[in-house]
Coordinates of C-alpha atoms and ligand atoms in Angstrom, one line a residue:
X1 CA 58.8 132.7 128.1
X2 CA 57.0 133.3 124.8
X3 CA 60.2 133.9 122.9
X4 CA 61.7 130.7 124.4
X5 CA 58.6 128.7 123.2
X6 CA 59.0 130.1 119.7
X7 CA 62.7 129.2 119.8
X8 CA 61.8 125.7 120.9
X9 CA 59.2 125.4 118.2
X10 CA 61.7 126.5 115.5
X11 CA 64.3 124.0 116.7
X12 CA 61.8 121.1 116.7
X13 CA 60.7 122.0 113.2
X14 CA 64.2 122.4 111.9
X15 CA 65.2 119.0 113.2
X16 CA 61.9 117.3 112.4
X17 CA 61.3 118.5 108.8
X18 CA 63.4 117.1 106.0
X19 CA 62.6 119.9 103.6
X20 CA 65.3 121.0 101.2
X21 CA 67.5 123.5 103.0
X22 CA 66.6 122.1 106.4
X23 CA 69.3 119.5 106.4
X24 CA 70.9 117.9 109.4
X25 CA 74.6 116.9 109.5
X26 CA 73.6 113.4 108.5
X27 CA 71.8 114.6 105.4
X28 CA 74.8 116.7 104.3
X29 CA 77.1 113.6 104.6
X30 CA 74.6 111.6 102.5
X31 CA 74.6 114.4 99.9
X32 CA 78.4 114.4 99.5
X33 CA 78.5 110.7 98.9
X34 CA 75.5 110.4 96.6
X35 CA 76.8 109.6 93.1
X36 CA 74.0 109.4 90.5
X37 CA 73.2 106.0 88.9
X38 CA 75.4 105.3 85.8
X39 CA 73.2 104.3 82.9
X40 CA 74.9 101.4 81.1
X41 CA 72.3 101.5 78.2
X42 CA 73.4 105.0 77.5
X43 CA 77.1 104.1 77.5
X44 CA 76.4 101.1 75.3
X45 CA 74.5 103.4 72.8
X46 CA 77.6 105.8 72.8
X47 CA 79.8 102.9 71.8
X48 CA 77.4 101.7 69.0
X49 CA 77.4 105.3 67.7
X50 CA 81.2 105.4 67.5
X51 CA 81.4 102.0 65.8
X52 CA 78.8 103.0 63.3
X53 CA 81.3 105.6 61.9
X54 CA 83.6 102.7 61.0
X55 CA 87.2 102.4 62.2
X56 CA 88.2 105.9 63.5
X57 CA 91.7 105.8 62.0
X58 CA 93.5 109.1 61.8
X59 CA 93.3 110.8 58.3
X60 CA 90.0 109.1 57.5
X61 CA 86.5 110.6 57.1
X62 CA 85.2 108.4 59.9
X63 CA 87.8 109.8 62.2
X64 CA 86.9 113.4 61.4
X65 CA 83.1 112.7 61.8
X66 CA 83.6 111.0 65.1
X67 CA 85.7 113.8 66.5
X68 CA 82.9 116.3 65.7
X69 CA 80.4 113.9 67.3
X70 CA 82.5 113.6 70.5
X71 CA 83.0 117.4 70.9
X72 CA 79.3 118.1 70.3
X73 CA 78.2 115.4 72.8
X74 CA 80.5 116.9 75.5
X75 CA 79.0 120.4 74.7
X76 CA 75.4 119.0 74.9
X77 CA 76.3 117.6 78.3
X78 CA 77.3 121.0 79.6
X79 CA 81.1 120.7 79.4
X80 CA 83.4 123.5 78.3
X81 CA 85.0 122.0 75.3
X82 CA 88.4 122.5 73.7
X83 CA 89.8 120.6 70.7
X84 CA 93.5 120.4 70.4
X85 CA 94.7 119.8 66.8
X86 CA 98.2 118.6 66.0
X87 CA 100.0 116.8 63.2
X88 CA 101.8 113.9 64.7
X89 CA 104.4 111.6 63.1
X90 CA 103.6 107.8 63.0
X91 CA 106.2 105.1 63.3
X92 CA 106.6 105.0 59.5
X93 CA 106.7 108.8 59.1
X94 CA 103.0 109.2 58.1
X95 CA 101.7 112.6 59.3
X96 CA 98.6 112.1 61.3
X97 CA 95.9 114.8 61.6
X98 CA 95.2 114.3 65.3
X99 CA 92.6 115.8 67.7
X100 CA 92.7 115.6 71.5
X101 CA 89.2 116.5 72.7
X102 CA 88.7 118.0 76.2
X103 CA 85.5 118.6 78.1
X104 CA 85.8 120.5 81.4
X105 CA 83.4 120.8 84.4
X106 CA 83.8 123.5 87.0
X107 CA 86.7 125.0 85.1
X108 CA 87.5 127.5 87.9
X109 CA 88.0 124.8 90.5
X110 CA 91.7 124.2 91.4
X111 CA 91.0 120.8 92.7
X112 CA 90.6 118.6 89.6
X113 CA 90.1 115.0 88.6
X114 CA 91.3 113.9 85.1
X115 CA 89.3 111.1 83.4
X116 CA 90.8 109.9 80.1
X117 CA 90.6 107.3 77.3
X118 CA 91.8 107.1 73.7
X119 CA 89.2 107.5 71.0
X120 CA 91.2 106.5 67.8
X121 CA 91.0 103.0 66.3
X122 CA 94.0 100.9 65.4
X123 CA 94.7 100.9 61.6
X124 CA 95.9 97.3 61.7
X125 CA 94.3 94.1 63.1
X126 CA 97.9 92.8 63.3
X127 CA 97.0 90.4 66.1
X128 CA 94.3 88.7 64.1
X129 CA 94.8 84.9 63.8
X130 CA 94.4 85.3 60.0
X131 CA 97.4 87.1 58.5
X132 CA 95.1 88.3 55.7
X133 CA 93.5 90.7 58.2
X134 CA 96.7 92.2 59.5
X135 CA 96.3 95.4 57.5
X136 CA 92.6 95.7 58.1
X137 CA 91.6 98.5 60.5
X138 CA 90.0 97.6 63.8
X139 CA 86.4 98.5 64.5
X140 CA 87.5 99.2 68.1
X141 CA 84.3 98.8 70.0
X142 CA 86.3 97.8 73.1
X143 CA 89.7 99.2 72.3
X144 CA 88.8 102.8 72.1
X145 CA 85.0 102.8 72.0
X146 CA 84.3 101.5 75.5
X147 CA 86.4 104.0 77.5
X148 CA 84.9 106.9 75.5
X149 CA 81.3 105.4 75.9
X150 CA 81.7 105.2 79.7
X151 CA 83.2 108.7 79.9
X152 CA 80.4 110.2 77.7
X153 CA 77.8 108.7 80.1
X154 CA 79.8 110.1 83.0
X155 CA 79.8 113.5 81.3
X156 CA 76.0 113.3 80.9
X157 CA 75.7 112.7 84.6
X158 CA 78.1 115.6 85.5
X159 CA 75.8 117.8 83.4
X160 CA 72.8 116.6 85.3
X161 CA 74.4 116.8 88.8
X162 CA 77.4 119.0 89.5
X163 CA 80.2 116.8 90.9
X164 CA 81.5 119.8 92.9
X165 CA 85.2 119.0 92.2
X166 CA 86.7 120.1 88.8
X167 CA 86.6 117.3 86.3
X168 CA 88.3 117.1 82.9
X169 CA 87.3 114.4 80.4
X170 CA 90.1 114.0 77.9
X171 CA 89.8 111.9 74.7
X172 CA 93.3 111.2 73.4
X173 CA 93.9 110.6 69.7
X174 CA 96.5 108.4 68.0
X175 CA 97.1 106.0 70.9
X176 CA 96.8 102.9 68.8
X177 CA 99.0 103.8 65.8
X178 CA 102.0 101.9 67.3
X179 CA 104.5 99.9 65.3
X180 CA 102.7 96.9 63.8
X181 CA 103.9 93.4 64.3
X182 CA 104.5 93.0 60.5
X183 CA 106.8 96.1 60.3
X184 CA 110.3 95.1 59.3
X185 CA 111.9 98.4 60.5
X186 CA 112.8 99.1 64.1
X187 CA 110.1 98.8 66.9
X188 CA 109.7 102.0 68.8
X189 CA 107.9 102.0 72.1
X190 CA 107.1 105.7 71.7
X191 CA 105.2 105.0 68.5
X192 CA 102.2 104.4 70.8
X193 CA 100.3 107.1 72.7
X194 CA 101.1 109.9 70.2
X195 CA 98.2 112.1 71.3
X196 CA 99.0 111.9 75.0
X197 CA 102.7 112.5 74.3
X198 CA 101.9 115.7 72.5
X199 CA 99.4 116.8 75.1
X200 CA 101.8 116.1 78.0
X201 CA 104.3 118.6 76.4
X202 CA 101.6 121.0 75.2
X203 CA 98.6 120.8 77.6
X204 CA 95.4 122.4 76.5
X205 CA 95.9 124.9 79.4
X206 CA 99.5 126.1 80.2
X207 CA 100.7 124.5 83.4
X208 CA 97.7 122.2 83.6
X209 CA 97.5 120.1 86.8
X210 CA 95.0 117.6 88.2
X211 CA 95.0 116.0 91.7
X212 CA 94.9 112.5 90.0
X213 CA 93.9 110.8 86.8
X214 CA 92.0 107.7 85.8
X215 CA 92.6 106.1 82.3
X216 CA 89.9 103.7 81.0
X217 CA 91.3 101.3 78.3
X218 CA 89.3 98.3 77.1
X219 CA 86.6 98.5 79.8
X220 CA 83.6 97.1 77.8
X221 CA 84.2 93.3 77.3
X222 CA 82.1 90.6 78.9
X223 CA 83.9 89.1 81.9
X224 CA 86.7 91.7 81.7
X225 CA 89.3 91.6 84.5
X226 CA 91.1 94.6 85.9
X227 CA 94.3 93.8 87.7
X228 CA 96.3 96.4 89.6
X229 CA 98.6 97.6 86.7
X230 CA 102.2 98.1 87.7
X231 CA 102.9 101.7 86.6
X232 CA 99.7 102.7 88.4
X233 CA 100.9 100.9 91.5
X234 CA 104.3 102.6 91.3
X235 CA 103.1 106.1 90.8
X236 CA 99.6 106.2 92.3
X237 CA 99.1 103.3 94.8
X238 CA 96.6 105.3 96.9
X239 CA 94.4 105.9 93.8
X240 CA 94.5 102.3 92.9
X241 CA 93.4 101.3 96.4
X242 CA 90.7 104.0 96.4
X243 CA 89.3 102.7 93.1
X244 CA 89.6 99.0 93.8
X245 CA 88.0 99.4 97.3
X246 CA 85.2 101.5 95.9
X247 CA 84.5 98.8 93.3
X248 CA 84.6 96.0 95.8
X249 CA 82.2 97.9 98.1
X250 CA 79.8 98.3 95.2
X251 CA 79.9 94.6 94.5
X252 CA 82.1 94.7 91.5
X253 CA 85.0 92.6 93.0
X254 CA 84.7 90.1 90.2
X255 CA 85.9 92.7 87.7
X256 CA 88.4 94.6 89.9
X257 CA 90.7 91.8 91.0
X258 CA 92.7 92.4 94.2
X259 CA 96.0 91.3 92.7
X260 CA 98.9 92.9 90.8
X261 CA 98.9 92.8 87.0
X262 CA 101.7 93.6 84.5
X263 CA 102.9 97.0 83.4
X264 CA 101.3 98.4 80.2
X265 CA 102.6 101.1 77.9
X266 CA 99.6 103.3 77.8
X267 CA 98.5 107.0 77.9
X268 CA 98.7 107.2 81.7
X269 CA 102.5 106.8 81.6
X270 CA 102.9 110.1 79.6
X271 CA 100.4 112.0 81.8
X272 CA 102.3 110.7 84.9
X273 CA 105.8 111.5 83.7
X274 CA 105.0 114.6 81.5
X275 CA 102.7 116.4 83.9
X276 CA 103.5 114.9 87.2
X277 CA 99.9 113.8 87.8
X278 CA 99.4 110.4 89.6
X279 CA 97.3 108.3 87.3
X280 CA 96.0 104.8 87.1
X281 CA 95.0 102.6 84.2
X282 CA 91.9 100.5 84.4
X283 CA 92.6 98.0 81.6
X284 CA 91.3 94.5 80.7
X285 CA 94.6 92.7 81.0
X286 CA 95.0 89.3 82.7
X287 CA 98.6 88.6 83.5
X288 CA 97.8 84.9 83.9
X289 CA 96.3 84.5 80.4
X290 CA 98.2 83.6 77.3
X291 CA 98.8 87.0 75.7
X292 CA 97.3 89.1 78.5
X293 CA 94.8 91.0 76.4
X294 CA 91.3 89.7 75.5
X295 CA 91.1 87.4 72.4
X296 CA 89.5 90.2 70.3
X297 CA 92.3 92.6 71.0
X298 CA 93.7 94.0 67.7
X299 CA 91.7 91.6 65.6
X300 CA 88.7 92.2 63.2
X301 CA 86.5 90.8 66.0
X302 CA 86.7 93.9 68.3
X303 CA 83.0 94.5 67.7
X304 CA 79.8 95.2 69.6
X305 CA 79.4 91.4 70.1
X306 CA 82.0 91.5 73.0
X307 CA 80.5 94.6 74.7
X308 CA 78.6 93.9 77.9
X309 CA 76.5 96.4 79.8
X310 CA 77.4 94.8 83.1
X311 CA 81.1 95.6 82.6
X312 CA 80.3 99.1 81.5
X313 CA 78.1 99.6 84.7
X314 CA 80.8 98.2 87.0
X315 CA 83.4 100.6 85.6
X316 CA 81.1 103.6 85.2
X317 CA 79.5 103.4 88.6
X318 CA 82.9 103.0 90.2
X319 CA 84.3 106.1 88.5
X320 CA 81.2 108.2 89.4
X321 CA 81.4 107.0 93.0
X322 CA 85.1 108.0 93.2
X323 CA 84.5 111.4 91.6
X324 CA 81.4 112.4 93.7
X325 CA 83.1 111.2 96.9
X326 CA 86.3 113.0 96.2
X327 CA 86.9 116.0 98.5
X328 CA 90.5 117.2 98.6
X329 CA 89.7 118.9 102.0
X330 CA 89.3 115.5 103.6
Ligands
AHN1 C1 101.3 97.9 73.9 O1 100.8 97.0 73.3 C2 102.7 98.2 73.9 N1 100.5 98.7 74.6 C3 99.1 98.5 74.7 C4 98.5 99.8 74.7 C5 97.2 99.7 74.1 C6 97.0 99.4 72.8 N2 96.0 99.9 74.6 C7 95.1 99.7 73.7 N3 95.7 99.4 72.6
ZN2 ZN1 94.9 98.9 70.9

């Protein structure tokens, strides 16, 4: 009788008290789904910091300084950091001193999510309305800076709260050194995405695999629109649906449009084909607009003036939600 009473008392206190450790099934479920709040101010500051170096064009001092900054930030946020150096050949034969920068969380976990963005700046504003600017390097607040800014803030959150799953944040170099519009020689499609092409053939870890990947490209502009990009839909339709549904449920449906966009040559293509990892590209590209990309794209106006915290929040919170909710045992 006495033992039974003690047992009853223990059960009541176990169920009744919401102390740490005394979790009910409902609490456990809540914990799995609780992504931390993405701080858009912090992402914005990361973009400002990159832009302050000047255009991060390969073979320049700004590029070297920014690479050191990115690696040290990832370390500061608790990631295991690797820097992959390579000399890559540009469309015109110029040797580019490139660095792919990788920050890993839970490196021992076999189940992994790959989050990536390019960090280099385009050497030519060759889409500027003024031809006099075509050889001016781009500041790349949006085209380069924004994806990195969002992922650095995500990294800070991974350092504060373990996402459980393995996460690799990969900053690709030399994405934007593609054949310029003014070049009179042959146009080569594979002149873009040089850093990801190299990495796909020489991953930072032999045989590297991830369950899926998400590329962020131009995710910082005011009123950005993310359509379901074609290559993503072909190779990773389930990931597209997961991300777009998550965004809609968070109230970000005005950014993540529930319609198909065009196909974009981008880093995800090389990660998909080279490493057999299903990847998607979240990219500000409107198939119904005149040139598809935002008006500041590859112009001297790709500055902080276009960057909007609300867009950063929509993308960043969606990515955190997907990562913290991902459980490959489900
Ligand atoms: C092409 O223009 C072929 N691809 C666009 C990839 C890109 C450039 N993303 C950012 N800058
Ligand atoms: Zn670009």
